[in-house]
């Protein structure tokens, strides 16, 4: 596979509703998911969604870690999430700063649900149901937006 390029705002792929993966396809995409994670790490991202490298499928990686903007962000293993969904979202919202690899140099205050319950499949096809809060919940919501053709500026206060 050729090296991945990050689509920038204006590229119509960022405005598509990404296609769900069938469990039969998960392993087939394993090499792509490895390249996707490398691309995120290369760019010091805390997340990345497949449509950002022009692959319009419902998959993203969440990889919270302490960083200059969020020094107290939790440290987590980069986690690949397939066919991810929010199954419950709190009424309570929190505003905080976000950036995006597809919109370099711009930061904006974005309102997100403080707590969410989510489900996603792992590469092995196992369903995971879990809850998230704080910065990790924020990243999940930011990446899920990418699968639905939204970017954080669409929600900027
Ligand atoms: O473009 C992306 O999807 C990845 C974003 C994820 C993000 C989600 C929520 C809040 C901030 C960023 C990139 O990680 S942008 C780089 C970055 C990293 C840490 C903090 C802020 C921006
Ligand atoms: Zn983004």
CSV table of C-alpha atoms and ligand atoms in Angstrom, one decimal:
chain,number,residue,atom,x,y,z
A,1,UNK,CA,0.0,0.0,0.0
A,2,UNK,CA,1.3,3.5,-0.8
A,3,UNK,CA,2.0,5.7,2.1
A,4,UNK,CA,-1.1,7.3,3.7
A,5,UNK,CA,-1.8,11.0,3.2
A,6,UNK,CA,-4.1,12.9,5.6
A,7,UNK,CA,-7.1,14.4,3.7
A,8,UNK,CA,-7.5,18.1,4.5
A,9,UNK,CA,-10.7,20.0,5.0
A,10,UNK,CA,-12.3,20.6,1.6
A,11,UNK,CA,-11.7,17.0,0.5
A,12,UNK,CA,-15.2,15.6,0.0
A,13,UNK,CA,-14.2,12.2,1.6
A,14,UNK,CA,-14.3,14.0,5.0
A,15,UNK,CA,-18.0,14.7,4.3
A,16,UNK,CA,-19.0,11.1,3.5
A,17,UNK,CA,-20.9,8.7,5.8
A,18,UNK,CA,-18.4,5.9,6.1
A,19,UNK,CA,-19.3,2.3,5.3
A,20,UNK,CA,-19.6,-0.3,8.0
A,21,UNK,CA,-17.1,-3.2,7.9
A,22,UNK,CA,-18.3,-6.8,7.9
A,23,UNK,CA,-16.5,-9.0,10.5
A,24,UNK,CA,-15.2,-11.0,7.5
A,25,UNK,CA,-13.3,-7.9,6.4
A,26,UNK,CA,-11.6,-7.2,9.7
A,27,UNK,CA,-8.5,-9.3,9.2
A,28,UNK,CA,-8.2,-8.2,5.6
A,29,UNK,CA,-7.8,-4.6,6.8
A,30,UNK,CA,-5.2,-5.4,9.5
A,31,UNK,CA,-2.2,-4.1,7.5
A,32,UNK,CA,-4.2,-0.8,6.8
A,33,UNK,CA,-5.0,-0.4,10.5
A,34,UNK,CA,-1.3,-0.8,11.3
A,35,UNK,CA,-0.4,1.9,8.8
A,36,UNK,CA,-3.2,4.1,10.2
A,37,UNK,CA,-1.8,3.8,13.7
A,38,UNK,CA,1.7,4.7,12.5
A,39,UNK,CA,0.3,7.8,10.7
A,40,UNK,CA,-1.4,8.9,13.9
A,41,UNK,CA,1.7,8.5,16.0
A,42,UNK,CA,3.9,10.2,13.3
A,43,UNK,CA,1.6,13.2,13.6
A,44,UNK,CA,1.4,13.2,17.4
A,45,UNK,CA,-2.3,12.5,17.3
A,46,UNK,CA,-4.4,11.2,20.1
A,47,UNK,CA,-6.8,9.7,17.6
A,48,UNK,CA,-7.4,9.2,13.9
A,49,UNK,CA,-10.3,8.0,11.8
A,50,UNK,CA,-10.0,5.9,8.6
A,51,UNK,CA,-11.7,8.6,6.4
A,52,UNK,CA,-8.9,11.0,7.3
A,53,UNK,CA,-6.6,8.9,5.1
A,54,UNK,CA,-9.3,8.5,2.4
A,55,UNK,CA,-10.6,5.1,3.5
A,56,UNK,CA,-14.3,5.6,4.0
A,57,UNK,CA,-14.9,2.7,6.5
A,58,UNK,CA,-16.3,2.8,10.0
A,59,UNK,CA,-13.0,2.4,12.0
A,60,UNK,CA,-10.9,4.7,14.1
A,61,UNK,CA,-8.1,4.6,16.7
A,62,UNK,CA,-8.3,6.3,20.2
A,63,UNK,CA,-5.0,6.9,21.8
A,64,UNK,CA,-5.2,9.3,24.7
A,65,UNK,CA,-1.9,10.3,26.4
A,66,UNK,CA,-0.7,13.3,28.3
A,67,UNK,CA,0.2,16.1,26.0
A,68,UNK,CA,1.0,19.8,26.2
A,69,UNK,CA,-2.6,20.8,25.8
A,70,UNK,CA,-4.0,18.0,28.1
A,71,UNK,CA,-1.2,17.3,30.6
A,72,UNK,CA,-3.5,15.3,32.8
A,73,UNK,CA,-5.0,13.2,30.0
A,74,UNK,CA,-5.1,9.5,30.8
A,75,UNK,CA,-2.4,7.2,29.3
A,76,UNK,CA,-4.0,4.5,27.2
A,77,UNK,CA,-2.8,1.9,24.7
A,78,UNK,CA,-3.8,3.0,21.1
A,79,UNK,CA,-7.2,1.2,20.7
A,80,UNK,CA,-8.6,0.2,17.3
A,81,UNK,CA,-12.4,0.5,17.3
A,82,UNK,CA,-14.5,-1.1,14.5
A,83,UNK,CA,-18.1,-0.2,13.7
A,84,UNK,CA,-18.1,2.0,16.8
A,85,UNK,CA,-21.4,3.4,18.3
A,86,UNK,CA,-22.5,5.6,21.2
A,87,UNK,CA,-25.3,3.7,23.0
A,88,UNK,CA,-25.9,6.3,25.7
A,89,UNK,CA,-24.8,9.9,26.2
A,90,UNK,CA,-25.1,12.1,29.3
A,91,UNK,CA,-27.2,15.3,29.3
A,92,UNK,CA,-24.2,17.0,30.9
A,93,UNK,CA,-21.8,18.6,28.4
A,94,UNK,CA,-18.3,20.0,28.7
A,95,UNK,CA,-16.5,22.5,26.5
A,96,UNK,CA,-12.8,22.1,25.8
A,97,UNK,CA,-10.3,22.7,23.1
A,98,UNK,CA,-9.9,20.4,20.1
A,99,UNK,CA,-7.7,20.2,17.1
A,100,UNK,CA,-7.8,18.0,14.0
A,101,UNK,CA,-5.1,16.4,11.8
A,102,UNK,CA,-7.3,17.4,8.8
A,103,UNK,CA,-7.5,21.0,9.9
A,104,UNK,CA,-3.9,21.9,10.9
A,105,UNK,CA,-3.2,25.1,12.9
A,106,UNK,CA,-6.8,25.6,14.1
A,107,UNK,CA,-8.1,25.0,17.6
A,108,UNK,CA,-11.7,25.6,18.7
A,109,UNK,CA,-13.8,25.1,21.9
A,110,UNK,CA,-16.2,22.2,21.3
A,111,UNK,CA,-19.1,21.1,23.5
A,112,UNK,CA,-19.1,17.3,24.0
A,113,UNK,CA,-21.1,14.8,26.2
A,114,UNK,CA,-19.2,14.4,29.5
A,115,UNK,CA,-20.0,10.7,29.8
A,116,UNK,CA,-20.9,8.2,27.1
A,117,UNK,CA,-21.5,4.4,26.8
A,118,UNK,CA,-20.1,2.9,23.7
A,119,UNK,CA,-19.8,-0.4,21.8
A,120,UNK,CA,-17.3,-1.4,19.2
A,121,UNK,CA,-15.7,-4.6,17.7
A,122,UNK,CA,-12.0,-5.5,18.1
A,123,UNK,CA,-9.9,-6.8,15.2
A,124,UNK,CA,-10.6,-10.3,16.5
A,125,UNK,CA,-14.4,-9.6,16.1
A,126,UNK,CA,-15.1,-9.4,19.9
A,127,UNK,CA,-17.7,-6.9,20.9
A,128,UNK,CA,-16.6,-4.4,23.6
A,129,UNK,CA,-19.1,-2.4,25.6
A,130,UNK,CA,-17.6,0.3,27.9
A,131,UNK,CA,-18.1,3.7,29.2
A,132,UNK,CA,-15.9,6.8,28.7
A,133,UNK,CA,-15.6,10.2,30.3
A,134,UNK,CA,-13.4,13.3,30.0
A,135,UNK,CA,-10.8,13.5,27.4
A,136,UNK,CA,-11.2,9.9,26.1
A,137,UNK,CA,-14.9,10.5,25.7
A,138,UNK,CA,-14.0,13.6,23.8
A,139,UNK,CA,-11.7,11.8,21.4
A,140,UNK,CA,-14.3,9.1,20.8
A,141,UNK,CA,-16.9,11.7,19.9
A,142,UNK,CA,-14.4,13.6,17.7
A,143,UNK,CA,-13.5,10.4,15.8
A,144,UNK,CA,-17.1,9.2,15.5
A,145,UNK,CA,-18.0,12.5,13.9
A,146,UNK,CA,-15.4,11.8,11.2
A,147,UNK,CA,-17.2,8.6,10.4
A,148,UNK,CA,-20.4,10.6,9.9
A,149,UNK,CA,-18.9,13.3,7.7
A,150,UNK,CA,-18.6,15.9,10.5
A,151,UNK,CA,-15.5,17.9,11.7
A,152,UNK,CA,-15.0,19.7,15.0
A,153,UNK,CA,-15.5,23.1,13.4
A,154,UNK,CA,-19.1,22.1,12.6
A,155,UNK,CA,-19.6,22.0,16.4
A,156,UNK,CA,-17.4,24.9,17.4
A,157,UNK,CA,-18.9,27.3,19.9
B,1,LIG,O1,-7.9,14.7,13.8
B,1,LIG,C1,-8.2,13.8,14.6
B,1,LIG,O2,-9.2,13.1,14.6
B,1,LIG,C2,-7.2,13.6,15.7
B,1,LIG,C3,-7.2,14.7,16.7
B,1,LIG,C4,-8.0,14.1,17.8
B,1,LIG,C5,-8.4,15.0,18.9
B,1,LIG,C6,-9.6,14.8,19.5
B,1,LIG,C7,-10.1,15.5,20.5
B,1,LIG,C8,-9.4,16.6,21.0
B,1,LIG,C9,-8.2,16.9,20.4
B,1,LIG,C10,-7.7,16.1,19.4
B,1,LIG,C11,-5.7,14.9,16.8
B,1,LIG,O3,-5.2,14.2,17.9
B,1,LIG,S1,-5.2,16.6,16.7
B,1,LIG,C12,-3.7,16.8,17.6
B,1,LIG,C13,-4.0,17.0,19.1
B,1,LIG,C14,-3.5,16.2,20.0
B,1,LIG,C15,-3.7,16.5,21.4
B,1,LIG,C16,-4.5,17.6,21.8
B,1,LIG,C17,-5.0,18.4,20.8
B,1,LIG,C18,-4.7,18.2,19.4
B,2,LIG,ZN1,-10.2,15.2,13.5
